[in-house]
mmCIF file of C-alpha atoms in Angstrom:
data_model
loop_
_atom_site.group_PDB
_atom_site.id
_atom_site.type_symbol
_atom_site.label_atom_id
_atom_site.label_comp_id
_atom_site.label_asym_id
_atom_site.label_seq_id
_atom_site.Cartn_x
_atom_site.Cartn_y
_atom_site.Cartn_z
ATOM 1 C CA UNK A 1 -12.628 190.962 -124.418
ATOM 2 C CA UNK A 2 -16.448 191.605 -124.887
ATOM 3 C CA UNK A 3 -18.024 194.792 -126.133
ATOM 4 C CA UNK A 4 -19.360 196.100 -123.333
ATOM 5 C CA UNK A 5 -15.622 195.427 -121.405
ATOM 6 C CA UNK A 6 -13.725 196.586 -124.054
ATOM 7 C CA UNK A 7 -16.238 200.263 -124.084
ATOM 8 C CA UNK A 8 -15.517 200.812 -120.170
ATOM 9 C CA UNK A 9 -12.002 200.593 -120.799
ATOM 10 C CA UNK A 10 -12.014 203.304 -123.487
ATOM 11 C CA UNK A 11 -13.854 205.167 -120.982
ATOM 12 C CA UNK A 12 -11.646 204.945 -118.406
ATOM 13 C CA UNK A 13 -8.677 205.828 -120.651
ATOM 14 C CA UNK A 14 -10.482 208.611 -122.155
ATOM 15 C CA UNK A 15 -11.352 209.436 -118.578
ATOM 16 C CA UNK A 16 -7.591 209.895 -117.278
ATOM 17 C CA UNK A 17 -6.309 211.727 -120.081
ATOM 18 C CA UNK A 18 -9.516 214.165 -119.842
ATOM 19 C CA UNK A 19 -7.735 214.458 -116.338
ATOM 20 C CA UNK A 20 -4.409 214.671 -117.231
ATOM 21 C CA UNK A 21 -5.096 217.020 -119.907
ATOM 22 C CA UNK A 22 -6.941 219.062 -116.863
ATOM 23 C CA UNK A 23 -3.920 218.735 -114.604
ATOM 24 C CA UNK A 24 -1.695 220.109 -117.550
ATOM 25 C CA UNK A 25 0.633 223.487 -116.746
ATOM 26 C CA UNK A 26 0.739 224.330 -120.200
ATOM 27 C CA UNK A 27 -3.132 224.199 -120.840
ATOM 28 C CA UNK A 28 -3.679 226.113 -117.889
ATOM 29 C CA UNK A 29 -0.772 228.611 -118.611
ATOM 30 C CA UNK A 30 -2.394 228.784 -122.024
ATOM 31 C CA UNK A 31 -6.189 229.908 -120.455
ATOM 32 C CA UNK A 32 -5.228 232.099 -118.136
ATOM 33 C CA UNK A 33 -3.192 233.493 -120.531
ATOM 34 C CA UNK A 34 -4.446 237.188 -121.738
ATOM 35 C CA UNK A 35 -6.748 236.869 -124.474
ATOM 36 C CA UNK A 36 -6.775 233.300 -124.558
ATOM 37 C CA UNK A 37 -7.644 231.563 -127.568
ATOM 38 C CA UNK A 38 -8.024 228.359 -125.488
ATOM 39 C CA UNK A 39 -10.805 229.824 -123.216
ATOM 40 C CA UNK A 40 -12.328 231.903 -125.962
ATOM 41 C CA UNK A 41 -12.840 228.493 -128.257
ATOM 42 C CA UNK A 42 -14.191 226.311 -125.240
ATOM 43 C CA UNK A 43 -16.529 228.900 -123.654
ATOM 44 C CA UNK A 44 -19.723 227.654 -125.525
ATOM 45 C CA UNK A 45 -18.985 224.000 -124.091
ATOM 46 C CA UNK A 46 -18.165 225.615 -121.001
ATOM 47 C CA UNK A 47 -21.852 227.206 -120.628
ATOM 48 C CA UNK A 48 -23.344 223.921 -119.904
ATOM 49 C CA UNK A 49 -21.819 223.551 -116.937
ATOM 50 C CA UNK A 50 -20.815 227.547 -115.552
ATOM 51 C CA UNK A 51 -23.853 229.398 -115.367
ATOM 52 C CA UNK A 52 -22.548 232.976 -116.210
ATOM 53 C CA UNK A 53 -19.364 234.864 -116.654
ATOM 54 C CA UNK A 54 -20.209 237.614 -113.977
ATOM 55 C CA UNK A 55 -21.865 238.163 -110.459
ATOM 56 C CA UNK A 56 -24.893 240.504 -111.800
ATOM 57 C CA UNK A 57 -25.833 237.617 -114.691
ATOM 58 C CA UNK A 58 -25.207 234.597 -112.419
ATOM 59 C CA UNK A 59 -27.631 236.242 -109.593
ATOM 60 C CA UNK A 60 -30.474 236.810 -112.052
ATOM 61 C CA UNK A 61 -29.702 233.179 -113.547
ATOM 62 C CA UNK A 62 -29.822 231.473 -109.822
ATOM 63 C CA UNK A 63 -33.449 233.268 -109.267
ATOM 64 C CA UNK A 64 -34.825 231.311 -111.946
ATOM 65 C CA UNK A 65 -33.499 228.102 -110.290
ATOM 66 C CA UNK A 66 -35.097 229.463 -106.494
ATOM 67 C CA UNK A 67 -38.439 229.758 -108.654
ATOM 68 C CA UNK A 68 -38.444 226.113 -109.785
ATOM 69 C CA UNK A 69 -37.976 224.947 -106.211
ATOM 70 C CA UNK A 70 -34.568 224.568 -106.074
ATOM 71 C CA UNK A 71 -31.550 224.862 -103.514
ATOM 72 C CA UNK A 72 -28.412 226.059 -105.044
ATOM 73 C CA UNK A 73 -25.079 226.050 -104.059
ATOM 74 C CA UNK A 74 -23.082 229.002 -105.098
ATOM 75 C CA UNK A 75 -19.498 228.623 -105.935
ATOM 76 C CA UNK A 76 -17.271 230.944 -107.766
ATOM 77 C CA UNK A 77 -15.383 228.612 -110.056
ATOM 78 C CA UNK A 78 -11.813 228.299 -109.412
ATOM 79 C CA UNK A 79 -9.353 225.918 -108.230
ATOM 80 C CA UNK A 80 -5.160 225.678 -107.197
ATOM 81 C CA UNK A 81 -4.582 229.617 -107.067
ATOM 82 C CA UNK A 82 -1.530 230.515 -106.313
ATOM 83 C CA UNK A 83 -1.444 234.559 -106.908
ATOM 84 C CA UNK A 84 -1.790 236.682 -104.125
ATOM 85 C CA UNK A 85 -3.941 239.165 -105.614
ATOM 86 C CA UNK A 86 -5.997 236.801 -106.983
ATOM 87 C CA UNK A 87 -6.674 234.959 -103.821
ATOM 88 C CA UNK A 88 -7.563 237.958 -102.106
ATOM 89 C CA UNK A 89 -10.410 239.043 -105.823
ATOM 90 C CA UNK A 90 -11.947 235.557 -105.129
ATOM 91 C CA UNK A 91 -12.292 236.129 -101.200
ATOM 92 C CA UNK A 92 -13.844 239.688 -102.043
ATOM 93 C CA UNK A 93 -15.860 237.927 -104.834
ATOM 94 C CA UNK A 94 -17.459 236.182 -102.219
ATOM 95 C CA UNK A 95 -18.153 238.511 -99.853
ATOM 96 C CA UNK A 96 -19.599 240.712 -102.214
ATOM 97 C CA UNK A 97 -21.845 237.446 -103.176
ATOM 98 C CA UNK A 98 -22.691 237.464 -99.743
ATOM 99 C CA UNK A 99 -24.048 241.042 -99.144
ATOM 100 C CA UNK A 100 -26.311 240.199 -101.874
ATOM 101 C CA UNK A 101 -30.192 240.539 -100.935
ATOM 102 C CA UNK A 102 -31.374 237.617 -100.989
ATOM 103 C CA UNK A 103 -27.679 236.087 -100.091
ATOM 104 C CA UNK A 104 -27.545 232.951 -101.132
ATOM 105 C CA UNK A 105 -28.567 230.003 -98.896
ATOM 106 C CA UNK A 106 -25.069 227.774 -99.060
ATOM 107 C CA UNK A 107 -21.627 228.600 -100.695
ATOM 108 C CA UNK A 108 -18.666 226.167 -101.472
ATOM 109 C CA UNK A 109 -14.892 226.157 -102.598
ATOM 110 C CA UNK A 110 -12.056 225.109 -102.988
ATOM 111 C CA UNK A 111 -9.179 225.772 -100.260
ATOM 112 C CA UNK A 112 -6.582 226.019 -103.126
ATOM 113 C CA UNK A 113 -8.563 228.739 -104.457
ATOM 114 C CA UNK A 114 -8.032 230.682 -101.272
ATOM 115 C CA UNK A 115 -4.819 230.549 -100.296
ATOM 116 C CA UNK A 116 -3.918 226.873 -99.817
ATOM 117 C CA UNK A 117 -2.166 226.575 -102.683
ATOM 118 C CA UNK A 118 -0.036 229.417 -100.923
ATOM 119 C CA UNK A 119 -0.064 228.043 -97.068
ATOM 120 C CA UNK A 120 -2.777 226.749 -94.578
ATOM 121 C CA UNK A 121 -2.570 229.406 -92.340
ATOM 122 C CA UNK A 122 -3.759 231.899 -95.208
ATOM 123 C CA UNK A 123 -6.380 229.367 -96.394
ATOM 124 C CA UNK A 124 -7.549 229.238 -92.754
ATOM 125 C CA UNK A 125 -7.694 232.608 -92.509
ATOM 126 C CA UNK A 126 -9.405 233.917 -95.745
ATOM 127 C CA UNK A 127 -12.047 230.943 -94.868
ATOM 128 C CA UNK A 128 -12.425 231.930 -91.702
ATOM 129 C CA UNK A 129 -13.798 235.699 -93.537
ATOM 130 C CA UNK A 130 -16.303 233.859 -95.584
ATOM 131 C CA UNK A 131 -17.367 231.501 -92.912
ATOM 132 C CA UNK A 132 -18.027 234.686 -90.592
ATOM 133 C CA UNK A 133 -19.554 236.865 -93.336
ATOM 134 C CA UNK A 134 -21.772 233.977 -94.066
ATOM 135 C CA UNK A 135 -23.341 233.395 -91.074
ATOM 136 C CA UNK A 136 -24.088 237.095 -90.185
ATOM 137 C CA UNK A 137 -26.279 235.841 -93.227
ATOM 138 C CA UNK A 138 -27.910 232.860 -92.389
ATOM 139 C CA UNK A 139 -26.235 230.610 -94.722
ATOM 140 C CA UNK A 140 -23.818 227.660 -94.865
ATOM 141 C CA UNK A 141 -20.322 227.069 -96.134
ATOM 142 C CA UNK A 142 -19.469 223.741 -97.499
ATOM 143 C CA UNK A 143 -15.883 223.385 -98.028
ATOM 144 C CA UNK A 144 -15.007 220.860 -100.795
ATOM 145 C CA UNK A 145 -12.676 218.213 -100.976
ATOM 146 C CA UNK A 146 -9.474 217.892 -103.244
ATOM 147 C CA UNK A 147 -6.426 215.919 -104.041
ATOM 148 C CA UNK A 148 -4.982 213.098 -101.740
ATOM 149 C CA UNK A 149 -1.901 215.253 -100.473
ATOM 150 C CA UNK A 150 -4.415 218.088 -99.483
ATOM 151 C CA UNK A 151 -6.886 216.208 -97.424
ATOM 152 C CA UNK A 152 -5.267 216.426 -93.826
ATOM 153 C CA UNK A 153 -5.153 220.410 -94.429
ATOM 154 C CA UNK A 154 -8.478 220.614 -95.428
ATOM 155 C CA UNK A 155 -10.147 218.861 -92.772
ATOM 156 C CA UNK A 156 -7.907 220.598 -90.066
ATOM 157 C CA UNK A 157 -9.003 223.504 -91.107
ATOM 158 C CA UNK A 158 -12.552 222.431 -91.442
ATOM 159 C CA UNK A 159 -12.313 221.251 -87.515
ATOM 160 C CA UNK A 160 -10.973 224.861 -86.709
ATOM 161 C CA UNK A 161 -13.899 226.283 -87.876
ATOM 162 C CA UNK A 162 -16.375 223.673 -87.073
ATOM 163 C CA UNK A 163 -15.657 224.142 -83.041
ATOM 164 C CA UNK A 164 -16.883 228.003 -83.289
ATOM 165 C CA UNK A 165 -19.512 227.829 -86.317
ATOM 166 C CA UNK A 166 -22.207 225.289 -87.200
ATOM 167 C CA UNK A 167 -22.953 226.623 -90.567
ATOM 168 C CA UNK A 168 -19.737 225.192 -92.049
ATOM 169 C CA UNK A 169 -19.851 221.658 -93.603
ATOM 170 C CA UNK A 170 -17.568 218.924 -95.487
ATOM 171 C CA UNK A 171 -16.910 217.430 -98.445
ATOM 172 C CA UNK A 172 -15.891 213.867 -98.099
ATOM 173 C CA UNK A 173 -14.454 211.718 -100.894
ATOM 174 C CA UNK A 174 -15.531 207.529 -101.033
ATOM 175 C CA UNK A 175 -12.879 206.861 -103.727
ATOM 176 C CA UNK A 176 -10.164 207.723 -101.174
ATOM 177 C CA UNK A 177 -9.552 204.610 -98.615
ATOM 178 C CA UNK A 178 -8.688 206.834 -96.409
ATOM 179 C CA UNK A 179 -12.209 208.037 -96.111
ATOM 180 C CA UNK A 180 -13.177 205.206 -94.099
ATOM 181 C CA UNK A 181 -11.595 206.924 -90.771
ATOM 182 C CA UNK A 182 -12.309 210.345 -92.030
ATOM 183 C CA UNK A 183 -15.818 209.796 -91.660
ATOM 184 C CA UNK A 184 -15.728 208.703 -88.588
ATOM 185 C CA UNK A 185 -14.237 211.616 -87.000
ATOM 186 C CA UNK A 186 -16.221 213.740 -89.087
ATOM 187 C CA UNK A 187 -20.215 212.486 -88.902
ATOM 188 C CA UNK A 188 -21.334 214.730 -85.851
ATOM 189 C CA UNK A 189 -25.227 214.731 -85.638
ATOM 190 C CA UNK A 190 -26.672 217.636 -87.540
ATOM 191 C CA UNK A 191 -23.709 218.364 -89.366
ATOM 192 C CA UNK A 192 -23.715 218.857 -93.272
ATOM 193 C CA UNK A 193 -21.792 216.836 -95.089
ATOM 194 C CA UNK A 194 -21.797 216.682 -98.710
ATOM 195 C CA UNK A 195 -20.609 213.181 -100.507
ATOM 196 C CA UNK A 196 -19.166 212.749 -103.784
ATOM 197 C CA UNK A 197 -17.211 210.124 -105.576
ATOM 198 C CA UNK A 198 -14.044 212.079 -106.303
ATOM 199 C CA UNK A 199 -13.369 213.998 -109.421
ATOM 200 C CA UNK A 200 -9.266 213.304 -109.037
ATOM 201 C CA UNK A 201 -7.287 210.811 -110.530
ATOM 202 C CA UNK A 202 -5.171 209.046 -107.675
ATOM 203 C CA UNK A 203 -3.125 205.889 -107.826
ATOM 204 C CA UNK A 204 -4.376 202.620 -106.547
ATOM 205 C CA UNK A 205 -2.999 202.672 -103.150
ATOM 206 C CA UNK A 206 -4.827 205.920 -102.389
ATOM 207 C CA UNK A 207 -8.155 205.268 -104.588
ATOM 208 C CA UNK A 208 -10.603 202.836 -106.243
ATOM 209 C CA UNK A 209 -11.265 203.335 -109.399
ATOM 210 C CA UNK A 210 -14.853 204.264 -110.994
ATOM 211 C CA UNK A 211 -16.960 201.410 -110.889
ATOM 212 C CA UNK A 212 -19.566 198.679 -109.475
ATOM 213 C CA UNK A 213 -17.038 198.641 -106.103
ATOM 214 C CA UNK A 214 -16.817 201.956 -105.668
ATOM 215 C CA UNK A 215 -20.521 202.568 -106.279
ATOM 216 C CA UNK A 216 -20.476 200.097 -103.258
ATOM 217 C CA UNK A 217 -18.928 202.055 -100.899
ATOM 218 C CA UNK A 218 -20.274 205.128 -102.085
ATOM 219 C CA UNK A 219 -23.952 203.709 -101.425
ATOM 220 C CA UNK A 220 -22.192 202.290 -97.700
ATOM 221 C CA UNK A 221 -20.741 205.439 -96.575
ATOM 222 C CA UNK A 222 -24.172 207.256 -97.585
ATOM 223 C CA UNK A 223 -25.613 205.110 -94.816
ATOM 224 C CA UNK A 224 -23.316 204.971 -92.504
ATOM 225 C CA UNK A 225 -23.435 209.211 -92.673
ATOM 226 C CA UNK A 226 -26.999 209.114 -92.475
ATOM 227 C CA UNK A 227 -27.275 206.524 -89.397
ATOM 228 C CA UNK A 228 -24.857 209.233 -87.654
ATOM 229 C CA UNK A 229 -27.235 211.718 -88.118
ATOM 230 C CA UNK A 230 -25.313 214.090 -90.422
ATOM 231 C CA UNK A 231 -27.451 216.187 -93.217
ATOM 232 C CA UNK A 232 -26.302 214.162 -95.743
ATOM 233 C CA UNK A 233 -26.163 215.678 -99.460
ATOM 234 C CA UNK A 234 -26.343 212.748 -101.443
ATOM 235 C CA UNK A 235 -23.744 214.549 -104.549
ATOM 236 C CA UNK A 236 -24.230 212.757 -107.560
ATOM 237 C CA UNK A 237 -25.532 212.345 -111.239
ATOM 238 C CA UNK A 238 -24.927 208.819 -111.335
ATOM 239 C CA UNK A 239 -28.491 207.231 -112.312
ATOM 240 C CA UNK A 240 -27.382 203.987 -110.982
ATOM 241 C CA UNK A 241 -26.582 204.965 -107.553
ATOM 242 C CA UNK A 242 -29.595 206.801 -107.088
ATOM 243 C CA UNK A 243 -32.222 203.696 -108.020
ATOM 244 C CA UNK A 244 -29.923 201.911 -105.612
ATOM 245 C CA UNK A 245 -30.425 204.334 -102.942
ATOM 246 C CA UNK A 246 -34.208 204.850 -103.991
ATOM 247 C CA UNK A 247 -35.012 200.791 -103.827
ATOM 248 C CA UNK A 248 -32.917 200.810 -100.464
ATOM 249 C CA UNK A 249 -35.071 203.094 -98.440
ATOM 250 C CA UNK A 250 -31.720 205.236 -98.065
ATOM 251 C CA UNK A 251 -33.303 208.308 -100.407
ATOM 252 C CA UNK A 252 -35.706 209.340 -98.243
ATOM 253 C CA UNK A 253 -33.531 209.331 -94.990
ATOM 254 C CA UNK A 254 -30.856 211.798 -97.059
ATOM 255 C CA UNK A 255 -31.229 215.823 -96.533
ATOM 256 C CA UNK A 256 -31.152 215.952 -100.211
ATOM 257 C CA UNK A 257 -29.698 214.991 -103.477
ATOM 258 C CA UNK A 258 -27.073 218.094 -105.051
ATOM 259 C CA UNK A 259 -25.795 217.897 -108.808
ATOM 260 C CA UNK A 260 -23.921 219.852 -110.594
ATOM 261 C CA UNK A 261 -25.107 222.228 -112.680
ATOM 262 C CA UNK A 262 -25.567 221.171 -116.580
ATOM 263 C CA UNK A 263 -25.165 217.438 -116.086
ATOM 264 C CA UNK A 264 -28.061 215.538 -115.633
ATOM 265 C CA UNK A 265 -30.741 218.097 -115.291
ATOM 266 C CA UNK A 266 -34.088 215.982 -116.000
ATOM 267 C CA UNK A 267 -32.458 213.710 -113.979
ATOM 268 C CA UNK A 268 -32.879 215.892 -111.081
ATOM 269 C CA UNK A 269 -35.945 217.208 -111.543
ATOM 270 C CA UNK A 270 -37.556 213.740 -111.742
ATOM 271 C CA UNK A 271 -36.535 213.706 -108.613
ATOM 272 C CA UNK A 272 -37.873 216.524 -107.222
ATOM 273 C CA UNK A 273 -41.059 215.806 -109.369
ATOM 274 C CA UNK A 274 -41.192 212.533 -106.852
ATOM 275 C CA UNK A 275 -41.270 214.816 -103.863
ATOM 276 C CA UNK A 276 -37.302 214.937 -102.950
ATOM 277 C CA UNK A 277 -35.180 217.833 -102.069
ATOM 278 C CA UNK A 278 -32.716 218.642 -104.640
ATOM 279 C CA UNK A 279 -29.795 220.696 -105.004
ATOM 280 C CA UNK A 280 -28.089 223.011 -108.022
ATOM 281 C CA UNK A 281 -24.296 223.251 -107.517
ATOM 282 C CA UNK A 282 -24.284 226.279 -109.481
ATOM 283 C CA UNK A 283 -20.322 228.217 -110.888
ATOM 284 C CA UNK A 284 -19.882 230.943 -112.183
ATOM 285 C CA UNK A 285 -16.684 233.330 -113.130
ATOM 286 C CA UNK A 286 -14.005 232.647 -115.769
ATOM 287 C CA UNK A 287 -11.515 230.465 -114.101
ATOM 288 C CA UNK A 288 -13.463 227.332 -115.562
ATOM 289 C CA UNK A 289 -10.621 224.949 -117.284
ATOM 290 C CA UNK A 290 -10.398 222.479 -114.434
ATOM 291 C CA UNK A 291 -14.477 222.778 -113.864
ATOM 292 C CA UNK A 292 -15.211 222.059 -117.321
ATOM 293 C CA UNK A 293 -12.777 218.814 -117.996
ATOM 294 C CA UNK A 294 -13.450 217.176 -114.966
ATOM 295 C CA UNK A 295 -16.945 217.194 -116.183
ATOM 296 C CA UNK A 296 -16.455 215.664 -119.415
ATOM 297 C CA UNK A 297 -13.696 212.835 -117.606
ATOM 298 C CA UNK A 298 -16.809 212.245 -115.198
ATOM 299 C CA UNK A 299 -18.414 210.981 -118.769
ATOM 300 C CA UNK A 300 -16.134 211.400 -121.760
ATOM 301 C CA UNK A 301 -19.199 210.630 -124.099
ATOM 302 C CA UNK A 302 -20.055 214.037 -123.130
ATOM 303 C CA UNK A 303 -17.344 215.088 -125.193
ATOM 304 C CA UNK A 304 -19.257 214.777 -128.191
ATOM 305 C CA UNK A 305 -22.165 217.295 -126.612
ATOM 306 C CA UNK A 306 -19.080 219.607 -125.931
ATOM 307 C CA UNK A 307 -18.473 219.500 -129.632
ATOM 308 C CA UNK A 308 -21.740 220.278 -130.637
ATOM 309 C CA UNK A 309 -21.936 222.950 -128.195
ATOM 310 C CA UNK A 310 -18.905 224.796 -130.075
ATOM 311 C CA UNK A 311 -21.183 224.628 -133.605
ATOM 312 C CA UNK A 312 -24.304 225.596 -131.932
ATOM 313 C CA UNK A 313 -25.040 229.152 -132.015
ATOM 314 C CA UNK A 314 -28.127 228.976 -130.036
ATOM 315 C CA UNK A 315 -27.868 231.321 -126.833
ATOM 316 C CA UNK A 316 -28.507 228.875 -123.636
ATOM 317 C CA UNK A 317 -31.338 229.237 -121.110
ATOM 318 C CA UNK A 318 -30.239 228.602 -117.852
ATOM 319 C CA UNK A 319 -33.148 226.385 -115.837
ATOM 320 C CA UNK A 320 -34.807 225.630 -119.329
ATOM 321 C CA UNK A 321 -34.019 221.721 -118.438
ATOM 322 C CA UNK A 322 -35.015 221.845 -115.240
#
């Protein structure tokens, strides 16, 4: 095995315990937990990626982004909620976000995190508030995309709300195979849909793996989206990718490129240096276990930054890389 073979395969390992270690009941048991030692440890390697703890801090943090030039997406982190009253603090968080002068331009979630996790009627339903709330406001909802068993759910509930409001968009996953037909019956002209990879680790008869084929059909679905004459957001931090889509022409047909906040930030803003529109996802809240590993999986040499993070005192500047 050569070097360079024998590094991606740590990676990849590294990667799926990162995830299993995410998908773990008694880590997440253990954050939620009152006082938490857990979340109290990792919340200085968790302020790379979640912007700010609270609404008032995360509002004044996302003005500094609007004054670079950026979009934003706002989403109140959180993921696979289960709790009643919880469900309904996270719908209210968001409505609350909402009446918000200026209210933000786009907002995203996850179902689970508003009442999937529970049933689809009450995910449809607590959506359905936030969709309506949000256009009364002029902005867009982008629902996001999560595991395999979820995805029929999601995007019924996505067509329910599509047929009466044209502010809500999709999340599509190219790692899934399935996404092949999904797309299809998805790509309306002038719709928004928002294309990642996949941050979930699925077996091989549901998913390909990170890697050169996957960048493939990530980079084929991107122009398949954009020939339909969706508003494609081009969603990811994946250097590669991008010169691909750059040297292809397919960069400038895209509505824009969206990363998450924290992880690649000059990255994007050479980008928008060049004249393209780019996109924040921007968290915020407490709820950020499954936010912050999935990250670090995405990478696992950012693991080491996450270690430094927890030894460096220094307060962090949101927008100072950008």
């Amino acid at each position: 095995m050569n070097p360079q073979t024998s590094q991606r395969a740590l990676y990849d390992a590294a990667s799926q315990g990162l995830r299993a270690l995410a998908a773990d009941d008694r880590c997440r048991k253990a954050f939620t937990a009152p006082g938490s030692l857990l979340q109290h440890l990792l919340s200085p390697s968790a302020r790379r990626y979640v912007v700010a703890a609270d609404r008032e801090e995360f509002l004044a943090c996302l003005a500094a982004l609007r004054a670079k030039g950026y979009r934003s997406t706002v989403e109140f982190v959180g993921e696979e909620n289960s709790d009643p009253a919880q469900i309904e603090r996270v719908v209210q968080e968001y409505l609350s976000l909402l009446a918000y002068e200026p209210a933000p331009e786009q907002v995203g979630f996850d179902l689970s995190n508003v009442g999937l996790a529970v049933s689809r009627d009450l995910a449809l339903r607590n959506t359905a508030r936030i969709v309506e709330a949000a256009a009364d406001r002029g902005c867009e909802v982008i629902l996001s995309m999560e595991r395999f068993p979820t995805v029929d759910e999601v995007l019924g509930v996505y067509r329910e709300l599509a047929a009466e409001y044209d502010t809500v968009g999709i999340t599509l996953q190219a790692h899934l195979h399935r996404t092949e037909h999904d797309l299809a019956a998805v790509a309306q002209p002038g719709r928004k849909v928002r294309l990642v990879k996949g941050a979930f680790q699925e077996p091989p008869d549901v998913a390909v793996g990170r890697g050169p084929a996957l960048d493939e059909r990530y980079l084929r679905f991107a122009r398949e989206l954009v020939e339909r004459g969706v508003r494609l957001s081009l969603a990811t931090q994946d250097p590669a990718v991008l010169a691909a889509a750059e040297s292809s022409g397919l960069l400038a047909r895209v509505t824009e490129i969206e990363m998450l906040h924290g992880v690649q930030p000059q990255l994007l803003r050479r980008y928008q240096d060049a004249g393209h529109t780019c996109r924040i996802y921007a968290t915020y809240g407490e709820n950020w276990w499954l936010h912050l590993l999935h990250r670090l999986a995405e990478h696992p040499p950012m693991v080491l930054t996450a270690l430094a993070d927890l030894a460096d005192g220094t307060e962090r500047v949101v927008g100072a890389d950008y």
